[in-house]
């Protein structure tokens, strides 16, 4: 069983895009399992899990970018949100380190889908001289909410078990997918 004080969840309120402005939406990004003592993990295994997440993400970023150009960003974001929601439901039943590695690789793919599509969507909904200002504003709000989410995550981990945190994260991600459906994507 996983150590119950380890993962921190980064709950990010980030704006879904509309042609005229950016509005709030919820997305969740796992901040990883730091210690996996119960499954015999140490810092090298944490490093491997984090590395597998990063490498699996890197391997699909360009492919995801091409797909989002062809099919649109909205549905890539939806698959990412709902896919990550399902993966979060699996973390409480993980008992072996290899299972963490597999989940991390799948999360890497969903993370690439989210990062690539959200940034492309921000660019799609910004124009000309105000593009830098709008992108800066977007990242400002994402960073503000991310900071508060990390602080809140620390408190939640002290109050609840890790299992509850993953279930809450899964629910928020599922709701986030519903909000993504409201995005009015324009095709260029």
mmCIF file of C-alpha atoms in Angstrom:
data_model
loop_
_atom_site.group_PDB
_atom_site.id
_atom_site.type_symbol
_atom_site.label_atom_id
_atom_site.label_comp_id
_atom_site.label_asym_id
_atom_site.label_seq_id
_atom_site.Cartn_x
_atom_site.Cartn_y
_atom_site.Cartn_z
ATOM 1 C CA UNK A 1 0.000 0.000 0.000
ATOM 2 C CA UNK A 2 1.218 3.564 -0.695
ATOM 3 C CA UNK A 3 2.390 5.829 2.077
ATOM 4 C CA UNK A 4 -0.576 8.018 2.974
ATOM 5 C CA UNK A 5 1.222 11.328 3.461
ATOM 6 C CA UNK A 6 3.012 11.594 0.184
ATOM 7 C CA UNK A 7 1.320 12.848 -2.954
ATOM 8 C CA UNK A 8 0.386 16.445 -3.254
ATOM 9 C CA UNK A 9 -2.187 17.443 -5.796
ATOM 10 C CA UNK A 10 -1.900 20.661 -7.671
ATOM 11 C CA UNK A 11 -5.412 21.895 -8.335
ATOM 12 C CA UNK A 12 -5.211 24.467 -11.052
ATOM 13 C CA UNK A 13 -8.057 26.775 -11.914
ATOM 14 C CA UNK A 14 -7.292 27.778 -15.418
ATOM 15 C CA UNK A 15 -9.371 29.699 -17.853
ATOM 16 C CA UNK A 16 -11.240 28.110 -20.731
ATOM 17 C CA UNK A 17 -11.005 30.260 -23.758
ATOM 18 C CA UNK A 18 -13.699 32.205 -25.487
ATOM 19 C CA UNK A 19 -13.043 34.407 -28.438
ATOM 20 C CA UNK A 20 -13.486 37.588 -26.402
ATOM 21 C CA UNK A 21 -11.940 36.628 -23.041
ATOM 22 C CA UNK A 22 -10.679 33.940 -20.724
ATOM 23 C CA UNK A 23 -12.982 32.474 -18.029
ATOM 24 C CA UNK A 24 -12.394 30.069 -15.098
ATOM 25 C CA UNK A 25 -12.198 26.313 -15.594
ATOM 26 C CA UNK A 26 -10.811 23.589 -13.370
ATOM 27 C CA UNK A 27 -8.011 21.220 -14.307
ATOM 28 C CA UNK A 28 -5.951 19.019 -12.048
ATOM 29 C CA UNK A 29 -2.342 18.129 -12.415
ATOM 30 C CA UNK A 30 -0.812 15.466 -10.190
ATOM 31 C CA UNK A 31 2.271 16.740 -8.375
ATOM 32 C CA UNK A 32 3.481 13.159 -8.025
ATOM 33 C CA UNK A 33 3.985 10.673 -5.300
ATOM 34 C CA UNK A 34 7.058 11.824 -3.353
ATOM 35 C CA UNK A 35 7.573 8.805 -1.124
ATOM 36 C CA UNK A 36 6.271 5.339 -1.799
ATOM 37 C CA UNK A 37 7.628 3.694 1.334
ATOM 38 C CA UNK A 38 4.833 1.140 1.605
ATOM 39 C CA UNK A 39 5.698 -0.253 -1.833
ATOM 40 C CA UNK A 40 9.415 -0.119 -1.095
ATOM 41 C CA UNK A 41 10.167 3.026 -3.065
ATOM 42 C CA UNK A 42 13.080 5.320 -2.406
ATOM 43 C CA UNK A 43 14.300 8.534 -4.035
ATOM 44 C CA UNK A 44 15.749 6.711 -7.052
ATOM 45 C CA UNK A 45 12.360 5.111 -7.712
ATOM 46 C CA UNK A 46 10.675 8.485 -7.316
ATOM 47 C CA UNK A 47 13.161 9.834 -9.840
ATOM 48 C CA UNK A 48 12.368 6.985 -12.212
ATOM 49 C CA UNK A 49 8.594 7.544 -11.848
ATOM 50 C CA UNK A 50 8.998 11.276 -12.495
ATOM 51 C CA UNK A 51 11.349 10.572 -15.401
ATOM 52 C CA UNK A 52 8.908 8.120 -16.978
ATOM 53 C CA UNK A 53 6.161 10.759 -16.728
ATOM 54 C CA UNK A 54 8.386 13.343 -18.402
ATOM 55 C CA UNK A 55 9.697 11.010 -21.115
ATOM 56 C CA UNK A 56 6.267 9.644 -22.025
ATOM 57 C CA UNK A 57 5.048 13.227 -22.238
ATOM 58 C CA UNK A 58 7.985 14.239 -24.429
ATOM 59 C CA UNK A 59 7.446 11.324 -26.794
ATOM 60 C CA UNK A 60 3.892 12.383 -27.652
ATOM 61 C CA UNK A 61 3.994 16.222 -27.529
ATOM 62 C CA UNK A 62 4.653 16.721 -31.248
ATOM 63 C CA UNK A 63 2.140 14.045 -32.218
ATOM 64 C CA UNK A 64 -0.484 15.601 -29.933
ATOM 65 C CA UNK A 65 0.251 19.018 -31.451
ATOM 66 C CA UNK A 66 -0.442 17.693 -34.957
ATOM 67 C CA UNK A 67 -3.639 15.976 -33.825
ATOM 68 C CA UNK A 68 -4.879 19.126 -32.060
ATOM 69 C CA UNK A 69 -4.226 21.136 -35.217
ATOM 70 C CA UNK A 70 -6.257 18.657 -37.247
ATOM 71 C CA UNK A 71 -9.103 17.849 -34.844
ATOM 72 C CA UNK A 72 -9.232 20.814 -32.480
ATOM 73 C CA UNK A 73 -7.945 21.481 -28.978
ATOM 74 C CA UNK A 74 -11.230 21.126 -27.090
ATOM 75 C CA UNK A 75 -11.577 17.368 -27.485
ATOM 76 C CA UNK A 76 -7.917 16.717 -26.724
ATOM 77 C CA UNK A 77 -8.403 18.672 -23.458
ATOM 78 C CA UNK A 78 -11.567 16.698 -22.719
ATOM 79 C CA UNK A 79 -9.821 13.341 -23.215
ATOM 80 C CA UNK A 80 -6.974 14.557 -20.995
ATOM 81 C CA UNK A 81 -9.292 15.702 -18.179
ATOM 82 C CA UNK A 82 -11.514 12.630 -18.153
ATOM 83 C CA UNK A 83 -8.590 10.242 -18.740
ATOM 84 C CA UNK A 84 -6.674 11.716 -15.802
ATOM 85 C CA UNK A 85 -9.868 11.489 -13.743
ATOM 86 C CA UNK A 86 -9.957 7.725 -14.327
ATOM 87 C CA UNK A 87 -6.236 7.334 -13.573
ATOM 88 C CA UNK A 88 -6.735 9.148 -10.253
ATOM 89 C CA UNK A 89 -9.268 6.460 -9.307
ATOM 90 C CA UNK A 90 -6.583 3.816 -9.842
ATOM 91 C CA UNK A 91 -3.935 5.320 -7.538
ATOM 92 C CA UNK A 92 -5.681 4.213 -4.309
ATOM 93 C CA UNK A 93 -5.512 0.569 -5.444
ATOM 94 C CA UNK A 94 -1.827 0.582 -6.466
ATOM 95 C CA UNK A 95 0.289 -1.861 -4.456
ATOM 96 C CA UNK A 96 3.443 -2.292 -6.518
ATOM 97 C CA UNK A 97 6.005 0.217 -7.766
ATOM 98 C CA UNK A 98 5.673 -1.034 -11.358
ATOM 99 C CA UNK A 99 1.998 -0.019 -11.232
ATOM 100 C CA UNK A 100 3.045 3.511 -10.274
ATOM 101 C CA UNK A 101 5.421 3.533 -13.258
ATOM 102 C CA UNK A 102 2.630 2.517 -15.645
ATOM 103 C CA UNK A 103 0.238 5.139 -14.230
ATOM 104 C CA UNK A 104 2.956 7.800 -14.465
ATOM 105 C CA UNK A 105 3.555 7.000 -18.151
ATOM 106 C CA UNK A 106 -0.166 7.231 -18.902
ATOM 107 C CA UNK A 107 -0.363 10.501 -16.949
ATOM 108 C CA UNK A 108 2.572 11.762 -19.027
ATOM 109 C CA UNK A 109 0.539 11.248 -22.191
ATOM 110 C CA UNK A 110 -2.511 12.975 -20.686
ATOM 111 C CA UNK A 111 -0.257 15.761 -19.401
ATOM 112 C CA UNK A 112 1.145 16.310 -22.889
ATOM 113 C CA UNK A 113 -2.385 16.474 -24.259
ATOM 114 C CA UNK A 114 -3.328 19.082 -21.667
ATOM 115 C CA UNK A 115 -0.198 21.248 -21.944
ATOM 116 C CA UNK A 116 -0.015 21.308 -25.728
ATOM 117 C CA UNK A 117 -3.731 21.889 -26.300
ATOM 118 C CA UNK A 118 -4.198 24.549 -23.616
ATOM 119 C CA UNK A 119 -1.283 26.620 -24.894
ATOM 120 C CA UNK A 120 -2.443 26.307 -28.496
ATOM 121 C CA UNK A 121 -5.953 27.313 -27.435
ATOM 122 C CA UNK A 122 -4.629 30.398 -25.647
ATOM 123 C CA UNK A 123 -2.815 31.399 -28.828
ATOM 124 C CA UNK A 124 -5.914 30.652 -30.931
ATOM 125 C CA UNK A 125 -7.955 33.091 -28.834
ATOM 126 C CA UNK A 126 -5.442 35.910 -28.756
ATOM 127 C CA UNK A 127 -4.418 38.254 -31.518
ATOM 128 C CA UNK A 128 -1.854 40.829 -32.497
ATOM 129 C CA UNK A 129 -0.442 43.359 -30.066
ATOM 130 C CA UNK A 130 -2.415 42.101 -27.067
ATOM 131 C CA UNK A 131 -1.317 38.476 -27.458
ATOM 132 C CA UNK A 132 1.553 38.771 -24.955
ATOM 133 C CA UNK A 133 -0.671 40.613 -22.476
ATOM 134 C CA UNK A 134 -3.427 37.976 -22.694
ATOM 135 C CA UNK A 135 -0.993 35.068 -22.411
ATOM 136 C CA UNK A 136 0.689 36.795 -19.462
ATOM 137 C CA UNK A 137 -2.682 37.271 -17.781
ATOM 138 C CA UNK A 138 -3.558 33.632 -18.375
ATOM 139 C CA UNK A 139 -0.312 32.421 -16.789
ATOM 140 C CA UNK A 140 -0.706 34.898 -13.913
ATOM 141 C CA UNK A 141 -4.067 33.425 -12.913
ATOM 142 C CA UNK A 142 -2.925 29.835 -13.406
ATOM 143 C CA UNK A 143 0.108 30.527 -11.180
ATOM 144 C CA UNK A 144 -1.949 32.281 -8.487
ATOM 145 C CA UNK A 145 -4.454 29.431 -8.249
ATOM 146 C CA UNK A 146 -1.669 26.842 -8.459
ATOM 147 C CA UNK A 147 0.084 28.390 -5.481
ATOM 148 C CA UNK A 148 -3.059 28.379 -3.375
ATOM 149 C CA UNK A 149 -3.838 24.838 -4.507
ATOM 150 C CA UNK A 150 -0.453 23.552 -3.355
ATOM 151 C CA UNK A 151 -0.992 25.204 0.039
ATOM 152 C CA UNK A 152 -4.518 23.766 0.307
ATOM 153 C CA UNK A 153 -3.248 20.352 -0.842
ATOM 154 C CA UNK A 154 -0.804 20.292 2.069
ATOM 155 C CA UNK A 155 -3.637 20.944 4.520
ATOM 156 C CA UNK A 156 -5.913 18.370 2.874
ATOM 157 C CA UNK A 157 -3.238 15.694 3.040
ATOM 158 C CA UNK A 158 -2.932 16.311 6.783
ATOM 159 C CA UNK A 159 -6.719 16.079 7.245
ATOM 160 C CA UNK A 160 -7.620 13.216 4.906
ATOM 161 C CA UNK A 161 -6.088 10.030 3.574
ATOM 162 C CA UNK A 162 -4.403 10.048 0.219
ATOM 163 C CA UNK A 163 -7.265 7.953 -1.160
ATOM 164 C CA UNK A 164 -9.781 10.732 -0.438
ATOM 165 C CA UNK A 165 -7.511 13.291 -2.094
ATOM 166 C CA UNK A 166 -7.373 11.197 -5.282
ATOM 167 C CA UNK A 167 -11.158 10.754 -5.262
ATOM 168 C CA UNK A 168 -11.683 14.502 -4.843
ATOM 169 C CA UNK A 169 -9.185 15.139 -7.625
ATOM 170 C CA UNK A 170 -11.016 12.700 -9.879
ATOM 171 C CA UNK A 171 -14.341 14.447 -9.269
ATOM 172 C CA UNK A 172 -12.813 17.869 -9.994
ATOM 173 C CA UNK A 173 -11.280 16.557 -13.217
ATOM 174 C CA UNK A 174 -14.593 15.089 -14.316
ATOM 175 C CA UNK A 175 -16.315 18.432 -13.683
ATOM 176 C CA UNK A 176 -13.486 20.153 -15.533
ATOM 177 C CA UNK A 177 -14.296 18.029 -18.580
ATOM 178 C CA UNK A 178 -17.853 19.327 -18.434
ATOM 179 C CA UNK A 179 -16.543 22.885 -18.404
ATOM 180 C CA UNK A 180 -14.274 22.113 -21.344
ATOM 181 C CA UNK A 181 -17.363 21.142 -23.352
ATOM 182 C CA UNK A 182 -18.513 24.770 -23.078
ATOM 183 C CA UNK A 183 -15.455 26.118 -24.876
ATOM 184 C CA UNK A 184 -16.395 27.776 -28.157
ATOM 185 C CA UNK A 185 -13.465 26.739 -30.286
ATOM 186 C CA UNK A 186 -12.864 28.523 -33.518
ATOM 187 C CA UNK A 187 -11.161 26.755 -36.378
ATOM 188 C CA UNK A 188 -8.403 28.574 -38.206
#
